[in-house]
Short mmCIF file of C-alpha atoms in Angstrom, two decimals:
data_model
loop_
_atom_site.label_atom_id
_atom_site.label_comp_id
_atom_site.label_asym_id
_atom_site.label_seq_id
_atom_site.Cartn_x
_atom_site.Cartn_y
_atom_site.Cartn_z
CA MET A 593 -15.76 -4.66 -7.98
CA LYS A 594 -16.03 -1.23 -6.36
CA GLN A 595 -14.24 2.11 -6.19
CA PHE A 596 -14.23 4.98 -3.67
CA GLN A 597 -14.76 8.41 -5.26
CA VAL A 598 -15.06 12.02 -4.07
CA ARG A 599 -16.49 15.29 -5.34
CA LYS A 600 -13.57 17.31 -6.70
CA LYS A 601 -14.81 20.67 -5.39
CA GLN A 602 -16.15 19.32 -2.10
CA PHE A 603 -14.01 16.28 -1.47
CA VAL A 604 -15.34 15.59 2.01
CA ASP A 605 -18.31 14.19 0.05
CA SER A 606 -17.73 10.64 -1.14
CA GLU A 607 -19.45 7.70 -2.75
CA ILE A 608 -18.71 4.05 -3.52
CA SER A 609 -19.43 3.08 -7.12
CA THR A 610 -19.45 -0.21 -9.02
CA ILE A 611 -16.68 -0.90 -11.56
CA GLN A 612 -17.91 -2.51 -14.78
CA ASP A 613 -16.23 -5.84 -15.49
CA LYS A 614 -14.44 -5.90 -18.87
CA ALA A 615 -12.32 -8.42 -20.74
CA LEU A 616 -8.59 -7.76 -20.53
CA ALA A 617 -6.88 -6.48 -23.65
CA GLU A 618 -3.53 -7.93 -24.68
CA GLY A 619 -0.82 -6.74 -22.29
CA GLU A 620 -3.20 -5.95 -19.44
CA VAL A 621 -3.54 -7.47 -15.97
CA LEU A 622 -6.30 -7.27 -13.39
CA VAL A 623 -5.13 -6.80 -9.82
CA LYS A 624 -7.02 -7.17 -6.58
CA ILE A 625 -6.00 -4.44 -4.16
CA ASP A 626 -5.14 -6.00 -0.81
CA ARG A 627 -4.56 -2.96 1.40
CA PHE A 628 -3.59 0.70 1.28
CA ALA A 629 -2.73 3.55 3.63
CA TYR A 630 -4.89 6.65 4.00
CA THR A 631 -3.29 9.80 5.45
CA ALA A 632 -3.40 13.59 5.27
CA ASN A 633 -1.05 13.23 2.29
CA ASN A 634 -3.90 11.71 0.29
CA ILE A 635 -6.00 14.77 1.02
CA THR A 636 -3.17 16.89 -0.40
CA TYR A 637 -3.60 14.92 -3.62
CA ALA A 638 -7.22 16.08 -3.71
CA VAL A 639 -6.39 19.71 -2.88
CA ALA A 640 -3.78 19.82 -5.66
CA GLY A 641 -5.71 17.49 -7.95
CA ASP A 642 -6.19 19.99 -10.77
CA MET A 643 -2.97 21.95 -10.24
CA ILE A 644 -0.63 18.94 -10.43
CA GLY A 645 -2.78 16.37 -12.20
CA TYR A 646 -3.52 13.82 -9.48
CA TRP A 647 -7.09 13.40 -10.76
CA GLN A 648 -5.70 12.01 -14.02
CA PHE A 649 -4.18 8.82 -12.60
CA PHE A 650 -7.41 6.94 -11.98
CA PRO A 651 -10.63 8.02 -13.71
CA PRO A 652 -13.95 7.69 -11.91
CA THR A 653 -16.40 4.98 -12.95
CA GLU A 654 -18.24 5.45 -16.23
CA ASP A 655 -21.47 6.51 -14.56
CA LYS A 656 -19.78 9.60 -13.08
CA ASP A 657 -19.21 13.07 -14.53
CA THR A 658 -15.42 13.47 -14.62
CA GLU A 659 -15.77 17.22 -14.09
CA GLU A 660 -17.54 16.63 -10.78
CA TRP A 661 -16.09 13.34 -9.49
CA GLY A 662 -12.53 12.16 -8.97
CA VAL A 663 -10.45 9.38 -7.42
CA ILE A 664 -7.82 10.15 -4.76
CA PRO A 665 -4.71 7.98 -5.34
CA VAL A 666 -3.35 5.84 -2.50
CA TRP A 667 -0.20 3.81 -1.83
CA GLY A 668 -0.65 0.13 -1.22
CA PHE A 669 -0.32 -3.50 -2.29
CA ALA A 670 -2.14 -5.58 -4.88
CA ASP A 671 -2.07 -9.12 -6.28
CA VAL A 672 -2.59 -10.20 -9.89
CA VAL A 673 -5.81 -12.21 -10.22
CA SER A 674 -6.03 -12.32 -14.03
CA SER A 675 -3.32 -11.74 -16.63
CA ASN A 676 -3.12 -11.24 -20.37
CA HIS A 677 0.57 -10.30 -20.17
CA ASP A 678 3.35 -12.78 -20.99
CA ALA A 679 5.76 -11.49 -18.31
CA ILE A 680 3.30 -10.99 -15.44
CA PRO A 681 1.80 -14.19 -13.98
CA VAL A 682 -1.26 -14.56 -11.79
CA GLY A 683 -0.13 -14.32 -8.16
CA ASP A 684 2.44 -11.55 -8.68
CA ARG A 685 2.32 -8.99 -5.87
CA PHE A 686 2.95 -5.27 -6.45
CA TYR A 687 3.61 -2.21 -4.30
CA GLY A 688 2.78 1.23 -5.65
CA TYR A 689 0.15 3.80 -6.54
CA PHE A 690 -3.43 2.54 -6.75
CA PRO A 691 -6.99 3.81 -6.69
CA PRO A 692 -8.97 3.20 -3.48
CA ALA A 693 -10.80 0.31 -5.08
CA THR A 694 -11.19 -3.43 -4.82
CA HIS A 695 -9.65 -3.97 -8.29
CA THR A 696 -7.97 -2.08 -11.11
CA VAL A 697 -6.64 -2.88 -14.59
CA MET A 698 -2.98 -2.15 -15.36
CA ARG A 699 -0.79 -2.29 -18.48
CA PRO A 700 2.77 -3.18 -17.39
CA VAL A 701 5.59 -1.96 -19.67
CA LYS A 702 9.38 -1.98 -19.30
CA VAL A 703 8.96 -5.05 -17.12
CA GLY A 704 12.01 -6.16 -15.14
CA PRO A 705 12.54 -8.70 -12.36
CA SER A 706 11.85 -6.14 -9.63
CA GLN A 707 9.80 -3.36 -11.21
CA PHE A 708 7.73 -2.09 -14.14
CA LEU A 709 5.85 0.98 -15.31
CA ASP A 710 2.10 1.21 -15.87
CA GLY A 711 1.84 2.17 -19.52
CA SER A 712 -1.92 2.78 -19.60
CA ALA A 713 -2.67 5.43 -22.21
CA HIS A 714 -4.09 8.01 -19.80
CA ARG A 715 -0.99 7.76 -17.57
CA ARG A 716 1.81 8.01 -20.11
CA ALA A 717 2.29 11.77 -19.74
CA LEU A 718 2.18 11.63 -15.92
CA PRO A 719 5.29 11.55 -13.67
CA ALA A 720 7.19 8.27 -13.93
CA GLY A 721 7.73 8.18 -10.17
CA TYR A 722 4.02 7.55 -9.69
CA ASN A 723 3.84 5.02 -12.53
CA LEU A 724 6.61 2.82 -11.12
CA TYR A 725 5.62 -0.42 -9.36
CA ARG A 726 7.72 -2.85 -7.32
CA ARG A 727 7.38 -6.54 -8.13
CA LEU A 728 7.76 -8.03 -4.68
CA SER A 729 8.54 -11.53 -5.92
CA GLY A 730 11.80 -10.03 -7.21
CA GLU A 731 12.61 -7.97 -4.11
CA PRO A 732 15.22 -9.58 -1.83
CA GLY A 733 14.07 -9.89 1.76
CA TYR A 734 10.48 -8.82 1.16
CA ASP A 735 8.40 -9.54 4.27
CA LYS A 736 4.67 -8.88 4.31
CA LYS A 737 4.72 -8.01 8.01
CA TYR A 738 6.32 -4.66 7.13
CA ASP A 739 3.62 -3.72 4.61
CA ASN A 740 1.86 -1.28 6.94
CA ALA A 741 4.98 0.75 7.67
CA ARG A 742 5.93 0.80 4.01
CA MET A 743 2.52 2.06 2.89
CA VAL A 744 2.40 4.79 5.50
CA PHE A 745 6.01 5.97 5.56
CA TYR A 746 7.77 5.19 2.28
CA PRO A 747 5.99 7.61 -0.10
CA LEU A 748 6.16 10.40 2.49
CA HIS A 749 9.79 9.85 3.39
CA LEU A 750 10.62 9.62 -0.31
CA THR A 751 9.34 13.20 -0.56
CA ALA A 752 11.38 14.08 2.53
CA PHE A 753 14.49 12.60 0.90
CA CYS A 754 13.91 14.74 -2.20
CA ILE A 755 13.52 17.92 -0.13
CA VAL A 756 16.73 17.28 1.83
CA ASP A 757 18.56 16.41 -1.39
CA SER A 758 17.34 19.61 -3.07
CA LEU A 759 18.26 21.77 -0.08
CA GLN A 760 21.72 20.23 0.06
CA GLU A 761 22.18 20.80 -3.66
CA HIS A 762 21.45 24.50 -3.09
CA ASP A 763 23.69 24.62 0.01
CA TRP A 764 20.60 25.23 2.17
CA TYR A 765 20.20 28.60 0.44
CA GLY A 766 22.67 29.92 2.97
CA ALA A 767 20.30 29.20 5.89
CA SER A 768 21.38 28.13 9.36
CA GLN A 769 17.93 26.82 10.30
CA VAL A 770 15.01 25.08 8.59
CA VAL A 771 11.58 25.81 10.06
CA VAL A 772 9.09 23.02 9.30
CA LEU A 773 5.37 23.80 9.54
CA SER A 774 3.03 20.94 10.46
CA ALA A 775 6.01 19.33 12.15
CA SER A 776 4.09 16.26 13.36
CA SER A 777 3.13 15.16 9.85
CA LYS A 778 4.88 12.00 8.72
CA THR A 779 6.63 13.76 5.82
CA SER A 780 7.89 16.46 8.21
CA LEU A 781 9.26 13.86 10.61
CA GLY A 782 11.09 12.11 7.77
CA LEU A 783 12.52 15.48 6.75
CA ALA A 784 13.58 16.32 10.31
CA VAL A 785 15.43 13.01 10.67
CA GLY A 786 17.29 13.66 7.42
CA ILE A 787 18.40 17.13 8.54
CA HIS A 788 19.10 16.17 12.14
CA ASP A 789 21.35 13.26 11.14
CA LEU A 790 23.70 15.45 9.08
CA ASP A 791 26.91 16.49 10.82
CA ASP A 792 27.03 19.81 8.97
CA GLY A 793 23.29 20.41 8.51
CA PRO A 794 21.30 23.39 9.74
CA GLN A 795 19.08 23.37 12.83
CA ALA A 796 15.74 21.59 12.35
CA ILE A 797 12.95 23.59 13.99
CA GLY A 798 9.38 22.30 14.01
CA MET A 799 6.02 23.99 14.51
CA THR A 800 2.95 21.94 15.34
CA SER A 801 -0.37 22.11 17.14
CA THR A 802 -0.47 22.10 20.93
CA LYS A 803 -2.19 18.68 20.94
CA ASN A 804 0.73 17.10 19.04
CA LEU A 805 3.54 18.94 20.81
CA ASP A 806 4.42 16.46 23.57
CA THR A 807 4.24 13.24 21.56
CA THR A 808 6.25 14.75 18.69
CA ASN A 809 8.85 16.19 21.06
CA GLU A 810 9.45 12.72 22.53
CA LEU A 811 10.95 11.60 19.21
CA GLY A 812 13.88 14.00 19.56
CA VAL A 813 14.21 14.62 15.82
CA TYR A 814 13.90 18.42 16.05
CA ASP A 815 16.49 20.73 17.57
CA GLN A 816 13.57 22.92 18.66
CA LEU A 817 9.84 22.23 18.61
CA VAL A 818 7.20 24.87 19.34
CA SER A 819 3.43 25.18 19.07
CA TYR A 820 1.88 27.59 16.59
CA ASP A 821 1.18 30.12 19.32
CA GLN A 822 4.84 30.06 20.44
CA TRP A 823 6.39 31.05 17.13
CA ASP A 824 7.93 34.19 18.67
CA SER A 825 10.36 31.89 20.50
CA ILE A 826 12.10 31.07 17.20
CA ASP A 827 15.28 33.10 16.58
CA MET A 828 14.24 35.34 13.69
CA SER A 829 17.72 36.83 13.33
CA GLN A 830 19.03 33.66 11.62
CA PRO A 831 18.94 33.01 7.85
CA THR A 832 15.96 30.67 7.54
CA VAL A 833 14.37 28.26 5.11
CA ILE A 834 10.68 27.61 5.71
CA VAL A 835 9.31 24.23 4.61
CA ASP A 836 5.53 24.54 4.67
CA MET A 837 3.74 21.20 4.94
CA SER A 838 0.61 22.88 6.28
CA GLY A 839 -0.76 25.17 3.57
CA ASN A 840 -1.47 27.71 6.32
CA ILE A 841 -0.67 30.80 4.25
CA GLU A 842 -1.59 33.19 7.05
CA LEU A 843 1.10 31.68 9.26
CA VAL A 844 3.63 31.61 6.41
CA ASN A 845 3.06 35.31 5.79
CA GLN A 846 3.44 36.13 9.49
CA LEU A 847 6.76 34.28 9.65
CA ALA A 848 8.00 35.82 6.40
CA GLU A 849 7.19 39.31 7.67
CA LYS A 850 8.91 38.68 10.99
CA LEU A 851 12.00 37.25 9.30
CA GLU A 852 12.19 40.23 6.92
CA GLY A 853 15.51 39.92 5.06
CA LYS A 854 16.44 36.69 6.82
CA LEU A 855 14.03 34.50 4.84
CA ALA A 856 16.40 32.59 2.59
CA TYR A 857 13.79 30.44 0.85
CA LEU A 858 10.24 29.10 1.13
CA ILE A 859 9.38 25.57 0.01
CA GLN A 860 5.67 24.75 -0.12
CA VAL A 861 5.00 21.03 -0.04
CA GLY A 862 1.81 19.87 1.65
CA MET A 863 -1.57 21.15 2.69
CA THR A 864 -2.47 19.52 5.99
CA HIS A 865 -4.39 22.72 6.82
CA TRP A 866 -5.98 22.84 3.36
CA ASP A 867 -8.93 24.85 4.69
CA LYS A 868 -6.52 27.75 5.33
CA ALA A 869 -4.97 27.65 1.87
CA GLY A 870 -5.88 29.88 -1.04
CA GLN A 871 -4.45 33.19 0.17
CA LYS A 872 -1.56 34.94 -1.55
CA VAL A 873 1.93 34.17 -0.27
CA ASN A 874 3.75 37.44 0.38
CA VAL A 875 7.19 36.18 -0.65
CA GLU A 876 9.01 37.27 -3.79
CA LYS A 877 8.93 34.74 -6.61
CA SER A 878 12.70 34.13 -6.63
CA LYS A 879 12.59 32.96 -3.02
CA LYS A 880 9.79 30.41 -3.15
CA GLU A 881 8.64 27.29 -4.95
CA PHE A 882 5.94 24.66 -4.77
CA PHE A 883 8.06 21.56 -4.44
CA PHE A 884 7.04 18.78 -6.82
CA ALA A 885 8.79 15.64 -5.59
CA PRO A 886 8.11 13.52 -8.72
CA GLY A 887 9.99 16.07 -10.83
CA HIS A 888 12.99 15.83 -8.51
CA MET A 889 12.75 12.02 -8.60
CA GLN A 890 12.81 12.01 -12.39
CA MET A 891 15.88 14.23 -12.43
CA ARG A 892 17.79 12.01 -10.01
CA ILE A 893 16.71 8.77 -11.70
CA LYS A 894 18.08 10.17 -14.95
CA GLN A 895 21.33 11.28 -13.31
CA TRP A 896 21.94 8.34 -10.99
CA GLY A 897 20.07 5.55 -12.73
CA PRO A 898 17.10 3.64 -11.25
CA GLU A 899 19.17 1.20 -9.22
CA GLU A 900 21.26 3.86 -7.47
CA PHE A 901 18.17 5.99 -6.88
CA ASN A 902 16.35 3.03 -5.32
CA LYS A 903 19.40 2.22 -3.18
CA LYS A 904 19.69 5.75 -1.80
CA THR A 905 16.00 6.31 -1.18
CA LEU A 906 15.52 2.90 0.45
CA ALA A 907 18.45 3.55 2.79
CA TYR A 908 16.96 6.93 3.71
CA TYR A 909 13.53 5.38 4.35
CA MET A 910 14.95 2.55 6.44
CA ASN A 911 16.80 5.02 8.65
CA SER A 912 14.08 7.64 8.96
CA SER A 913 11.24 5.20 9.60
CA SER A 914 13.26 3.33 12.23
CA LYS A 915 13.67 6.59 14.18
CA ILE A 916 9.92 7.15 14.48
CA SER A 917 8.40 3.66 14.19
CA GLN A 918 7.93 3.37 17.96
CA TRP A 919 5.77 6.50 17.82
CA MET A 920 3.34 5.04 15.27
CA SER A 921 0.31 2.85 15.84
CA TYR A 922 -1.86 1.38 13.10
CA LYS A 923 -5.62 1.27 12.91
CA THR A 924 -7.28 -1.18 10.54
CA ILE A 925 -10.21 0.12 8.49
CA GLU A 926 -12.45 -2.59 7.07
CA GLY A 927 -13.16 -2.15 3.37
CA LEU A 928 -14.25 0.83 1.30
CA GLU A 929 -17.31 1.18 3.51
CA GLY A 930 -15.02 1.73 6.50
CA LEU A 931 -13.03 4.26 4.48
CA ALA A 932 -16.22 6.15 3.65
CA GLU A 933 -17.01 6.38 7.37
CA ILE A 934 -13.62 7.80 8.36
CA HIS A 935 -12.85 9.86 5.22
CA ARG A 936 -14.40 13.05 6.59
CA ASP A 937 -12.29 12.85 9.77
CA VAL A 938 -9.13 12.51 7.66
CA CYS A 939 -10.17 15.57 5.62
CA LEU A 940 -10.78 17.60 8.77
CA GLY A 941 -7.53 16.56 10.46
CA ASN A 942 -9.22 14.65 13.26
CA ILE A 943 -6.91 11.62 13.07
CA PRO A 944 -4.05 11.60 15.64
CA ALA A 945 -0.70 12.37 14.03
CA ASN A 946 0.80 9.12 15.36
CA GLN A 947 -1.96 6.90 14.00
CA GLY A 948 -1.65 5.24 10.61
CA LEU A 949 -4.88 4.21 8.90
CA VAL A 950 -4.68 0.98 6.91
CA VAL A 951 -7.63 0.05 4.75
CA GLU A 952 -7.89 -3.73 4.30
CA LEU A 953 -10.01 -5.17 1.50
CA SER A 954 -11.37 -8.68 1.81
#
């Protein structure tokens, strides 16, 4: 059994370590991870690992210094290969948040026909949205052939759903346009679809790199799409919300200065350009936030109930992913060794925006 780990302060550096085999305690299950997606979103987990607590979900192997080494969480599928839990049989298949590893031990609690929470001690204080797992044997219509799309799109479009929902709740902060930075990212595309499909929504304006401009424009989900060096073509006289998926603070500050009093709100979400992060954002505190999707999920689950939340988010995902599925191709990465080979390219943004990496474990 093995696990992929990175240096917390220099996460382009990675290593594959051996997991020590231990007997299962009562209430635990051992799962074999079948496959998982690996995208720029996973690198955001590393960038914000200390700030938000992503390093806490899956500890590194016992031979590693936890101050130096960490495990980047991934979204994927796993099958139960050993069980010491009365309600979870061997052969059960789960979808959810896993370490990039061949196996992991889980402690299912609040087990229902279609879902459960991982109640492992080190995860109890972490956001419930990341501790929730789908039991696919209890999911109507589950079809394994859609696993790749679900791994790549669902967690990202779930975040997109939460952003749209929050913006609607605040009446778009009075804005007539939403400018999305790193517009070709999968979360941004899911966001753009959600805005674009609203009859009374604001204009969705995207900014992306020149290399991604044409392929992203073909999707038709933005009312206007420009490259980063064309930002002067955006109408700065309109009340504007900026949704920053890039972490490019220099660009954010340039836009904020140009907008002057027309910047209605700034939402910082991702860090696809993590190497340009770290500067100070020159926007007053009352007009900005770092959007934490799991917190929004918890609020809505409490208000709507889990079933209604699942119904709404699944409908959003089905619609948004269908609008961009023809744009996406999938590349299979063989094992953790294959992940180690391509990890640096993912960190440096060298993977085409319309390519989804799927790590398959034998």
